[in-house]
mmCIF file of C-alpha atoms (C1' of nucleotides) in Angstrom:
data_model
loop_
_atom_site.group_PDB
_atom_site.id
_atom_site.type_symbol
_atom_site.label_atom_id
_atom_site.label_comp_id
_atom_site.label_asym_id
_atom_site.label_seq_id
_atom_site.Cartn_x
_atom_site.Cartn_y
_atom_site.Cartn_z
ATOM 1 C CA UNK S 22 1.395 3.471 6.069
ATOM 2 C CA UNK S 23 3.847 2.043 3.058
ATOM 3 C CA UNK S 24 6.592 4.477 2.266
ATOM 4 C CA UNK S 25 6.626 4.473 -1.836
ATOM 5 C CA UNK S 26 10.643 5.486 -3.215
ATOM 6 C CA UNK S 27 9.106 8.680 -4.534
ATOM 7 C CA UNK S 28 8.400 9.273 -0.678
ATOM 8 C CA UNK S 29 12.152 7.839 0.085
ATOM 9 C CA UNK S 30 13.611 10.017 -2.042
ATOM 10 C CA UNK S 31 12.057 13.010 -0.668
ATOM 11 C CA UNK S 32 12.929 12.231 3.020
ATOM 12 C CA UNK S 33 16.565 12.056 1.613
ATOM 13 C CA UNK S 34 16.806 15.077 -0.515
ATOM 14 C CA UNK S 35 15.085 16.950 1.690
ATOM 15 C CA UNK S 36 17.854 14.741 4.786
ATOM 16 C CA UNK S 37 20.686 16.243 2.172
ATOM 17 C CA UNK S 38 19.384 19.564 1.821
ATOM 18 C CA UNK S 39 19.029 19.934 5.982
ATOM 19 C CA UNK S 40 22.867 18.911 5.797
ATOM 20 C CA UNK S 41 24.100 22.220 3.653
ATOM 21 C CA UNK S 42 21.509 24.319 5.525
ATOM 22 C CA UNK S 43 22.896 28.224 5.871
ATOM 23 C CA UNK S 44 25.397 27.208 2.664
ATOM 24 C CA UNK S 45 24.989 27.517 -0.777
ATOM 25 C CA UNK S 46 22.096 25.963 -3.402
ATOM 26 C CA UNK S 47 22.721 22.499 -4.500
ATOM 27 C CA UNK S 48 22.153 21.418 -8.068
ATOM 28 C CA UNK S 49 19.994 18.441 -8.835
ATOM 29 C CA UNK S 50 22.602 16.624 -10.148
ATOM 30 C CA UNK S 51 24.859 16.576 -6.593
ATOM 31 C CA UNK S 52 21.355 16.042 -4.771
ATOM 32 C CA UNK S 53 20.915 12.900 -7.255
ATOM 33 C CA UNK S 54 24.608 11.546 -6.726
ATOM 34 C CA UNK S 55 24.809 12.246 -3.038
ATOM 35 C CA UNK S 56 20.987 9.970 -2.217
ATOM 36 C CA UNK S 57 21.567 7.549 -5.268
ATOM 37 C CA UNK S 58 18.225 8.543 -7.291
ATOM 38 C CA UNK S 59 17.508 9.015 -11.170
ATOM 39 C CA UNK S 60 17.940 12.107 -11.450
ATOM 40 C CA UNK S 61 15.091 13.027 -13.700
ATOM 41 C CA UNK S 62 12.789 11.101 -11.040
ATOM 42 C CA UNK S 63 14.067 13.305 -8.358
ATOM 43 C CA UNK S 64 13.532 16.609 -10.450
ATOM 44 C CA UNK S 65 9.791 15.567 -10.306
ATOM 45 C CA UNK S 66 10.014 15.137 -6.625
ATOM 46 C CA UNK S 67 11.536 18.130 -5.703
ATOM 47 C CA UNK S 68 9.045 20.383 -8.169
ATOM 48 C CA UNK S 69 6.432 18.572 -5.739
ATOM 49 C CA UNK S 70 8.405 19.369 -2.957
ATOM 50 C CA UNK S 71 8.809 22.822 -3.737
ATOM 51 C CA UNK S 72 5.368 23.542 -4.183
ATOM 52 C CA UNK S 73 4.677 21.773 -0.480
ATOM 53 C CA UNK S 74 7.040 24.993 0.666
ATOM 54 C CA UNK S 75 9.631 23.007 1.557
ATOM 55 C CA UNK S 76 12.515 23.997 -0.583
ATOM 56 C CA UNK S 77 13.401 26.842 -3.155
ATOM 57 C CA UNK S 78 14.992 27.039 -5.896
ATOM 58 C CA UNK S 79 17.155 29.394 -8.292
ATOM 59 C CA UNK S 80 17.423 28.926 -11.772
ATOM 60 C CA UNK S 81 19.881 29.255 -14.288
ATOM 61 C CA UNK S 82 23.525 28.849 -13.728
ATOM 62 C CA UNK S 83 24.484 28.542 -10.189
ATOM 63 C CA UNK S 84 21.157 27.420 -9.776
ATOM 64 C CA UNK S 85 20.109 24.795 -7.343
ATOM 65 C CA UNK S 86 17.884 23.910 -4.248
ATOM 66 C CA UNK S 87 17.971 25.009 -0.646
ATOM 67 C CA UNK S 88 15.536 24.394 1.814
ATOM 68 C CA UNK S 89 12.634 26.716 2.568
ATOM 69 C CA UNK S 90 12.343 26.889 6.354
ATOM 70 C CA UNK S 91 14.809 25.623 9.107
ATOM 71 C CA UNK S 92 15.405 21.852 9.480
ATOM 72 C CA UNK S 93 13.772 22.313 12.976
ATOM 73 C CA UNK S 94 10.786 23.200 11.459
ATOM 74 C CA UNK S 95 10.115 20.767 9.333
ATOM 75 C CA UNK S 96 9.411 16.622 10.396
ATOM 76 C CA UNK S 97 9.029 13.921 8.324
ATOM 77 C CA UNK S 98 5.463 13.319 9.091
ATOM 78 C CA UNK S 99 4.947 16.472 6.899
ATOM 79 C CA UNK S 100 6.996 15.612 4.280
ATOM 80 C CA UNK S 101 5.725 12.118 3.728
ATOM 81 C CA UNK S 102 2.455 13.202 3.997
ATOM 82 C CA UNK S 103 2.886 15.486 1.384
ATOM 83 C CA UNK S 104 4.203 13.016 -1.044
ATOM 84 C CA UNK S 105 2.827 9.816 0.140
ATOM 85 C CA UNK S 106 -0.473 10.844 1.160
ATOM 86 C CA UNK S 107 -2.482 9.852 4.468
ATOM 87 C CA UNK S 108 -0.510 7.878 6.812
ATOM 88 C CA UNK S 109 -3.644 5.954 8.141
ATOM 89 C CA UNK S 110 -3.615 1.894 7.490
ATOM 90 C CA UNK S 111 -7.537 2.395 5.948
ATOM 91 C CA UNK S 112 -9.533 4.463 3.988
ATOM 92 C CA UNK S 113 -12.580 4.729 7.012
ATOM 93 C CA UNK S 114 -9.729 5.928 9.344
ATOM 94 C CA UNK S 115 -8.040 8.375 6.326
ATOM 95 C CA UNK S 116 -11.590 9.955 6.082
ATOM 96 C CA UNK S 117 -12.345 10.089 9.737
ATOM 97 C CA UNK S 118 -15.612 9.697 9.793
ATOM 98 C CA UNK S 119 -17.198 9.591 13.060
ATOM 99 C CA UNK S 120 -19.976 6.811 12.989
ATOM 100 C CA UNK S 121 -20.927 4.298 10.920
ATOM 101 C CA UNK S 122 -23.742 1.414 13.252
ATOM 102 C CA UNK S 123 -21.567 -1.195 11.113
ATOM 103 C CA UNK S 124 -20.254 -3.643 14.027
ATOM 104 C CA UNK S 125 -17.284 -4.882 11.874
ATOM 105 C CA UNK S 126 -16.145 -2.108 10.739
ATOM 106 C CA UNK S 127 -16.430 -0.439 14.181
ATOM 107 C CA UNK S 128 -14.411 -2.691 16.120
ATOM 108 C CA UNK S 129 -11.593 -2.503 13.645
ATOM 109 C CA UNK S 130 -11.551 0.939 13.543
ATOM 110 C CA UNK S 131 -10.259 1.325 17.233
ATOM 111 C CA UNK S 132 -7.313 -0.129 16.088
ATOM 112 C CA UNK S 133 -6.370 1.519 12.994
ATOM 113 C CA UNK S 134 -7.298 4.769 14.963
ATOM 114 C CA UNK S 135 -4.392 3.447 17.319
ATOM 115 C CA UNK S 136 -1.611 2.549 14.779
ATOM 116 C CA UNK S 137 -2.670 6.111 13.093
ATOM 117 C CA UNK S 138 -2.332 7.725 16.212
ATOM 118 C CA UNK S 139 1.245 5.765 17.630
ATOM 119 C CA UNK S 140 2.810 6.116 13.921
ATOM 120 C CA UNK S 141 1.811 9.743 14.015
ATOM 121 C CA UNK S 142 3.202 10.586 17.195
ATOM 122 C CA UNK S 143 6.696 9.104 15.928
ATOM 123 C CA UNK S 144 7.197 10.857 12.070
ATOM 124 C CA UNK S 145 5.410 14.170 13.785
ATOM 125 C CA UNK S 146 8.165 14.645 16.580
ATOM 126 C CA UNK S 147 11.410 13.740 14.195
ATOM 127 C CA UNK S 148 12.236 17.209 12.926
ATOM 128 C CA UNK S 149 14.854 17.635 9.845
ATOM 129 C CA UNK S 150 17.232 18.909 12.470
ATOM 130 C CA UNK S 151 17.756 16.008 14.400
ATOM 131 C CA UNK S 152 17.787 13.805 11.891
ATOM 132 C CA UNK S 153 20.056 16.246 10.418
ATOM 133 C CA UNK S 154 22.106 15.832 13.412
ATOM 134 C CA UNK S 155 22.324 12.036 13.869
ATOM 135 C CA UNK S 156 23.587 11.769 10.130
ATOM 136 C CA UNK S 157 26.706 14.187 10.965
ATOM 137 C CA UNK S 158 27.357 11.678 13.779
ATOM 138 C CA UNK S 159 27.206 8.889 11.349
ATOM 139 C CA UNK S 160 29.268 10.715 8.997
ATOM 140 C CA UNK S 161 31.937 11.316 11.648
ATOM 141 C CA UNK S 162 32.053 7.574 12.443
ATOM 142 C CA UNK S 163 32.481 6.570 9.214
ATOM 143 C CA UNK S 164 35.250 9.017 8.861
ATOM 144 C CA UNK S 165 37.160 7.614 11.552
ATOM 145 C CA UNK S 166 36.534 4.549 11.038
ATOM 146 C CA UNK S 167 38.676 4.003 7.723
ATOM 147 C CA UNK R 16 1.297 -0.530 6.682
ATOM 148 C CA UNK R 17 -1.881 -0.433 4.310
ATOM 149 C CA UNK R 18 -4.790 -2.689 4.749
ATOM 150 C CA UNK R 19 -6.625 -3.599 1.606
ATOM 151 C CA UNK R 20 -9.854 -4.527 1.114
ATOM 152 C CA UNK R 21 -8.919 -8.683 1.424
ATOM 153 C CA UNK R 22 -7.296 -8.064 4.440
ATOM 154 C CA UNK R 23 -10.148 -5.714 5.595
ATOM 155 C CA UNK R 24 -12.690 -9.028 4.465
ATOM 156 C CA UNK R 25 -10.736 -11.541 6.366
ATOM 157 C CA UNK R 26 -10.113 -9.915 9.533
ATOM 158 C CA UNK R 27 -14.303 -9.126 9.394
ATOM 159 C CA UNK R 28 -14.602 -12.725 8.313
ATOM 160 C CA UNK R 29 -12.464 -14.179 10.750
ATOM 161 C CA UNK R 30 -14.565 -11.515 13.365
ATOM 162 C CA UNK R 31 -17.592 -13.282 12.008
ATOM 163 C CA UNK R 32 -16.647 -16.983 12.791
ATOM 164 C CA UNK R 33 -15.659 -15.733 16.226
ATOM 165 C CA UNK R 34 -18.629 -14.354 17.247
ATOM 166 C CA UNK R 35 -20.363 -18.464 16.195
ATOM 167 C CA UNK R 36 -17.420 -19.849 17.813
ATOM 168 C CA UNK R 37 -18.236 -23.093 19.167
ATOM 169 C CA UNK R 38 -21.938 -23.031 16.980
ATOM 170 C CA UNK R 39 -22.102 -24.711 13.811
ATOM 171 C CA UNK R 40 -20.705 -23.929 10.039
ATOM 172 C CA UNK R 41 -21.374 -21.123 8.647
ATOM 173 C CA UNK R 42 -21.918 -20.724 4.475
ATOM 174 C CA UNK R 43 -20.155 -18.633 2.502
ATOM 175 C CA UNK R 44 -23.023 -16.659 1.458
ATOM 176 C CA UNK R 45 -23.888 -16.376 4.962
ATOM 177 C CA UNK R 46 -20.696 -14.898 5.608
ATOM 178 C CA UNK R 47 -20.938 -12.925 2.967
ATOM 179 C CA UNK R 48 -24.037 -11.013 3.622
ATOM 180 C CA UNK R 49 -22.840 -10.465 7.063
ATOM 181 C CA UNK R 50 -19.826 -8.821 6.710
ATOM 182 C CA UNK R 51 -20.934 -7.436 2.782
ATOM 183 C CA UNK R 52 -17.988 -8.746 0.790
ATOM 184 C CA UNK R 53 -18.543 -10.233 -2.954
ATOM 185 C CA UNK R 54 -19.298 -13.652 -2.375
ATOM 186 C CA UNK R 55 -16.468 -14.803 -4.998
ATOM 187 C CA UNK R 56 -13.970 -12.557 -3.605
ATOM 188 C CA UNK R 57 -14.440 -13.684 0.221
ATOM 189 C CA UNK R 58 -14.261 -17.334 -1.538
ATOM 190 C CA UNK R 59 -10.396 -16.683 -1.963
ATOM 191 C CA UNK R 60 -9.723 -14.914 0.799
ATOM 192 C CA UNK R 61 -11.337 -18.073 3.193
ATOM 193 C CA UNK R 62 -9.529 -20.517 0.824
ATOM 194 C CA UNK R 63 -6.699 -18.581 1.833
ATOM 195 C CA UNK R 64 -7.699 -18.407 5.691
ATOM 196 C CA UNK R 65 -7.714 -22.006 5.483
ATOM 197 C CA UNK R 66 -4.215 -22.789 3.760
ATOM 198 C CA UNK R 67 -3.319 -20.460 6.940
ATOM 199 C CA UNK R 68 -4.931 -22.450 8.998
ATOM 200 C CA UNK R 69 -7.161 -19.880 10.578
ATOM 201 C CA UNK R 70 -10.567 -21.711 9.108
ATOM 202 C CA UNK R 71 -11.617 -24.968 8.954
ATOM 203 C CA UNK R 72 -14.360 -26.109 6.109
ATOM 204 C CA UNK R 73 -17.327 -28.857 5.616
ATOM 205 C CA UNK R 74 -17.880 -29.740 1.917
ATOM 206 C CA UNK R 75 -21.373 -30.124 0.485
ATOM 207 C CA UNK R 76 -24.946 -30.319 1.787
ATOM 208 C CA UNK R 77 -24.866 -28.318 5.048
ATOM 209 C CA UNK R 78 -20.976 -27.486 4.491
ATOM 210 C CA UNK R 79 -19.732 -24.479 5.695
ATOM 211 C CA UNK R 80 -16.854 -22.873 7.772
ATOM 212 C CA UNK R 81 -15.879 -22.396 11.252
ATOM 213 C CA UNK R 82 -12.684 -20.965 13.108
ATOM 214 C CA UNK R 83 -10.105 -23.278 13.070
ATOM 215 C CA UNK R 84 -8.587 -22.404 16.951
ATOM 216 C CA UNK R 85 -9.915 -20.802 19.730
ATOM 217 C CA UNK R 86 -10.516 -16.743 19.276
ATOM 218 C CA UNK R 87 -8.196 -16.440 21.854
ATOM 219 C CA UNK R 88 -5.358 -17.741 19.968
ATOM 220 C CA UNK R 89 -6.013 -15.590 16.931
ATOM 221 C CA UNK R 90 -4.439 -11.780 16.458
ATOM 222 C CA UNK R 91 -5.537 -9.033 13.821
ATOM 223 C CA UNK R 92 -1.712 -8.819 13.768
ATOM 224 C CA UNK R 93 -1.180 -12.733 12.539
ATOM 225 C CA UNK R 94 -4.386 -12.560 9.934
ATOM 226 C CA UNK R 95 -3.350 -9.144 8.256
ATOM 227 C CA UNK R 96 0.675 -10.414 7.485
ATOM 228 C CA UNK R 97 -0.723 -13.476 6.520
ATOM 229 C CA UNK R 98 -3.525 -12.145 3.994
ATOM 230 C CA UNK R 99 -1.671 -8.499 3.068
ATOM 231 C CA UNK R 100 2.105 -9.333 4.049
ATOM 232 C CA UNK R 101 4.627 -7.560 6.307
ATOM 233 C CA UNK R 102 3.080 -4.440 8.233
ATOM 234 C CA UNK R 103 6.547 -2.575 8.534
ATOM 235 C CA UNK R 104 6.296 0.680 6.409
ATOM 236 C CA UNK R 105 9.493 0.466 3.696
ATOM 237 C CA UNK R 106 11.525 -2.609 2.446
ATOM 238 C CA UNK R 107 14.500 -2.181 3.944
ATOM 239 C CA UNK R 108 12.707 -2.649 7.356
ATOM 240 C CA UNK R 109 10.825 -5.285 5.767
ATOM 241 C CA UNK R 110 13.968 -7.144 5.070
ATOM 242 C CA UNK R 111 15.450 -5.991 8.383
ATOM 243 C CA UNK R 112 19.102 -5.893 7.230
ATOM 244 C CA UNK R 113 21.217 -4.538 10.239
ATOM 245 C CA UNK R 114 24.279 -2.029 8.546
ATOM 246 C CA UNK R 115 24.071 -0.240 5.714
ATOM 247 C CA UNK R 116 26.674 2.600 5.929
ATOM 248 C CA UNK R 117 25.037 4.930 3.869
ATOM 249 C CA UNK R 118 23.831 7.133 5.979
ATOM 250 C CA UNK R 119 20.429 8.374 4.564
ATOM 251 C CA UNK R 120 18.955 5.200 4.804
ATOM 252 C CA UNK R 121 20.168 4.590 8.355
ATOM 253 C CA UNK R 122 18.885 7.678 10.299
ATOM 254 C CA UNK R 123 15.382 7.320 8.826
ATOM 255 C CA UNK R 124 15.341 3.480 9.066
ATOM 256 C CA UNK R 125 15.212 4.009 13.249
ATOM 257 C CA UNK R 126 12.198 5.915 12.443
ATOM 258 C CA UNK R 127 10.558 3.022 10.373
ATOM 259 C CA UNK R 128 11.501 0.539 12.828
ATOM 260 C CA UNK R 129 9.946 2.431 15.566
ATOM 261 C CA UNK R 130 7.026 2.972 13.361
ATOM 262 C CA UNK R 131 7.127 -0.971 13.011
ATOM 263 C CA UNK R 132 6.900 -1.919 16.383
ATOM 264 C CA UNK R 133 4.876 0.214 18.014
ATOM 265 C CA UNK R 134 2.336 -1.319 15.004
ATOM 266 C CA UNK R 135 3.162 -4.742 16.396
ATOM 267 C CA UNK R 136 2.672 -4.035 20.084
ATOM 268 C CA UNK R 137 -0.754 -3.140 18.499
ATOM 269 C CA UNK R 138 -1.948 -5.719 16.359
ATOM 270 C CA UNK R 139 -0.092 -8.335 17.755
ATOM 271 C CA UNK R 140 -1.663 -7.895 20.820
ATOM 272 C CA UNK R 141 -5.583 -7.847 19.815
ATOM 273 C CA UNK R 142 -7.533 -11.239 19.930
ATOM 274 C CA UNK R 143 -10.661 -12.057 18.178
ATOM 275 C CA UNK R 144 -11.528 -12.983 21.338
ATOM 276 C CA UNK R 145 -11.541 -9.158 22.552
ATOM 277 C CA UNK R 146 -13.051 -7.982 19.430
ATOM 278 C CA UNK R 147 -15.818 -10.701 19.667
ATOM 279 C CA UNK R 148 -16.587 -9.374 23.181
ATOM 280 C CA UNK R 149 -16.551 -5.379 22.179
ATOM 281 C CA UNK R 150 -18.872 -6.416 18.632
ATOM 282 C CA UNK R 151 -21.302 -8.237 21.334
ATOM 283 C CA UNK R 152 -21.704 -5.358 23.514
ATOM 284 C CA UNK R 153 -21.788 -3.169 20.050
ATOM 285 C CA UNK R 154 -24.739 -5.311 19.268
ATOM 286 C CA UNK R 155 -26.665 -5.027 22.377
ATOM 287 C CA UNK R 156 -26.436 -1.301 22.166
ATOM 288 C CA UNK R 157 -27.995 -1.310 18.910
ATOM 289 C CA UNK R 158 -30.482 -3.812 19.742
ATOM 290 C CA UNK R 159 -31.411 -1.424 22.883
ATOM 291 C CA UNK R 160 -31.627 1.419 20.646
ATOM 292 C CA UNK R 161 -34.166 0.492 18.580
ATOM 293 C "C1'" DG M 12 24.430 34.687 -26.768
ATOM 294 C "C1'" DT M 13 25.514 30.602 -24.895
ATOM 295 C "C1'" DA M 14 25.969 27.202 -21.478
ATOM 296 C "C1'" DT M 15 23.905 25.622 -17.339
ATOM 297 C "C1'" DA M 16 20.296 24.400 -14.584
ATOM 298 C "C1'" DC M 17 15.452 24.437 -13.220
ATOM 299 C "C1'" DT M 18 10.314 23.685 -15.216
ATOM 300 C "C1'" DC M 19 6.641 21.309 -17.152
ATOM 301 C "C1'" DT M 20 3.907 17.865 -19.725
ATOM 302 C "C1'" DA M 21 3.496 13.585 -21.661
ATOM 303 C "C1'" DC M 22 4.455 8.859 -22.197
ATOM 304 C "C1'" DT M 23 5.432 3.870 -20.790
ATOM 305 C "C1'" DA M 24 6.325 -0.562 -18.467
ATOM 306 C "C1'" DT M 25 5.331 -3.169 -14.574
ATOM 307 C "C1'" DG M 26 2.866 -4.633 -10.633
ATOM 308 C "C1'" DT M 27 -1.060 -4.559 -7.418
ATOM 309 C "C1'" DT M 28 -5.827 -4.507 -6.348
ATOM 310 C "C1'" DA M 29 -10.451 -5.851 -6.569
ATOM 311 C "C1'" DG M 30 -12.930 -8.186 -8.492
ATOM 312 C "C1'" DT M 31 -15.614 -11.868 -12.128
ATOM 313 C "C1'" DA M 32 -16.276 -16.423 -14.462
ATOM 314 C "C1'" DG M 33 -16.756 -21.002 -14.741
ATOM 315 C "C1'" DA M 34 -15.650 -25.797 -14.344
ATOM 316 C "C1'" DG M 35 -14.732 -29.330 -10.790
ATOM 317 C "C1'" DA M 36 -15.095 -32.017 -6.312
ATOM 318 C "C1'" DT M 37 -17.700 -33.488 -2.165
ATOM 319 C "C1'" DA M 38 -21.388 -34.531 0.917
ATOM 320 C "C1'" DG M 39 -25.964 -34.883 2.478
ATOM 321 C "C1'" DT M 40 -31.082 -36.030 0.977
ATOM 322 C "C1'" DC M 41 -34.840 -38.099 -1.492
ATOM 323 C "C1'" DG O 29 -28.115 -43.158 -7.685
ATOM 324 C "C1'" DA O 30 -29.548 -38.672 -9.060
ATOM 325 C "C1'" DC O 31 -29.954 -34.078 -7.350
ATOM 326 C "C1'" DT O 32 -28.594 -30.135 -5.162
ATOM 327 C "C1'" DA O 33 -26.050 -27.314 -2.051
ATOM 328 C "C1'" DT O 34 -21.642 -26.134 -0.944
ATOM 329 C "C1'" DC O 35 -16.728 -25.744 -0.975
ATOM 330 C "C1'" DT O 36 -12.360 -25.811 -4.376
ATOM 331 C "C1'" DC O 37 -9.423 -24.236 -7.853
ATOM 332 C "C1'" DT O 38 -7.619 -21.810 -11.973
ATOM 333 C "C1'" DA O 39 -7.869 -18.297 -15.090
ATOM 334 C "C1'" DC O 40 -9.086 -13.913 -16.653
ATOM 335 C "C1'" DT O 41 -9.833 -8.695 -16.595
ATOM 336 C "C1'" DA O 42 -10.391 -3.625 -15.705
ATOM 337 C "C1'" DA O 43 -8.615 0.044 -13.213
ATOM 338 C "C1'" DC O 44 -5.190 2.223 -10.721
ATOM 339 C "C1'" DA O 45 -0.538 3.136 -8.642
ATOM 340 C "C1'" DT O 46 4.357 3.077 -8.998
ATOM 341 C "C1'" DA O 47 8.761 4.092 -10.891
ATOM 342 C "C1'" DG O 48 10.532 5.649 -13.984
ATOM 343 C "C1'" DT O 49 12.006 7.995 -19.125
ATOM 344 C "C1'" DA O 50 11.843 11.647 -22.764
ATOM 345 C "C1'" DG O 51 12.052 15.954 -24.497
ATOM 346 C "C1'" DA O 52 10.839 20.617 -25.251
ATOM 347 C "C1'" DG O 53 10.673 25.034 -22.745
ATOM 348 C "C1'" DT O 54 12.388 28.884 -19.501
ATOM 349 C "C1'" DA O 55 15.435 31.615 -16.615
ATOM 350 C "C1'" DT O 56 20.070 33.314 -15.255
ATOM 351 C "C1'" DA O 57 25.145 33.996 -14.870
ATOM 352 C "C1'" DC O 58 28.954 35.014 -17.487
#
DNA sequence: GTATACTCTACTATGTTAGTAGAGATAGTC
DNA sequence: GACTATCTCTACTAACATAGTAGAGTATAC
């Protein structure tokens, strides 16, 4: 899989919006300061994200984003799938398909079908609200720290 | 990580020369039919193979190429960073820079790492030697199924 | 009704990918 | 020594993906 920066933002907005969860909306412009994106990239990204069903909006003034569902419902496997596309390291693995009487391709296939299946077992079992979690840790050390 | 078509060529190329390992040279156009790669695209990616040392090469009249070391000694892992670069899913990772303090990159760069190595304990951990034996016994059953 | 903020479509610059083309160098064979 | 098969090397190109930018349009709070 290669993580593209439209896919980097999204796991961050989506990381900032999982932070204010149960608050208020948040306006692009804070959600473009607070991850360091262009802002007018990020609009494009969160339109994509919000059809995906994973955050709402409200227009107008006072307007903003807010997430859709609960940080513990959503992982990053989802979300990067959704804006990155397949995860899998080759097209024959992406499709799936079953059998193909080509030796070469065969043999390789076992072990795409094994870096799929490892990297999907990671970014499938890190929910928002973890992640959510270890970045208010990380917060609070940095706090501290100065 | 994302294998492209060259990478896909050379690792079935390099699969190729394993399974004639200690035989003679084989042509390009042999190659080529075998594995069904372009014959002037699987030209650069062996030129390539070679400046990695992974091939070795006979000029002229009953030229050809041959693996350069044992199958044994050869990974998927070391051909596919050397023909399509680093495996590890986003360029900070890539890099591997240790501290970041910002905080979005940080919790989500633990997931790309793990992604990173559980990829390497893969590929890095799969000769040709292996694959030559599985495409043998692929081979037989097809021959046996005729 | 006006300012603020989301929505939507179109455009662009840059880089990567997957080739193709063709001239050149080398080594066997007659 | 000419001929031919084969590897070597550089340059070019078409198509697509990526990372934005631009600007007009729409909804909502006050």
């Amino acid at each position: 899989m290669r993580v593209t920066y439209r896919g980097d933002y999204a796991l961050k907005v989506v990381l900032a919006l999982a932070l204010n969860y149960g608050k208020d909306v948040v306006t692009i412009h804070e959600l473009a300061k607070r991850i360091d994106a262009p802002i007018k990239f990020l609009e494009q990204v969160l339109l994509d994200l919000k059809k995906g069903g994973f955050v709402e909006s409200r227009r107008g003034k006072m307007g903003g984003y807010r997430l859709a569902r609960p940080p513990g419902n959503i992982t990053v496997g989802q979300v990067i799938r959704f804006i990155d596309g397949p995860t899998e390291p080759i097209s024959c693995v992406r499709n799936g398909y079953s059998s193909c009487g080509d030796m070469y391709k065969c043999v390789f296939r076992k072990v795409w079908q094994d870096v799929a299946k490892t990297t999907s077992d990671i970014i499938d079992n890190v929910t928002f609200e973890a992640l959510a979690f270890e970045a208010d840790s990380e917060q609070e050390v940095l706090v501290y720290s100065i």
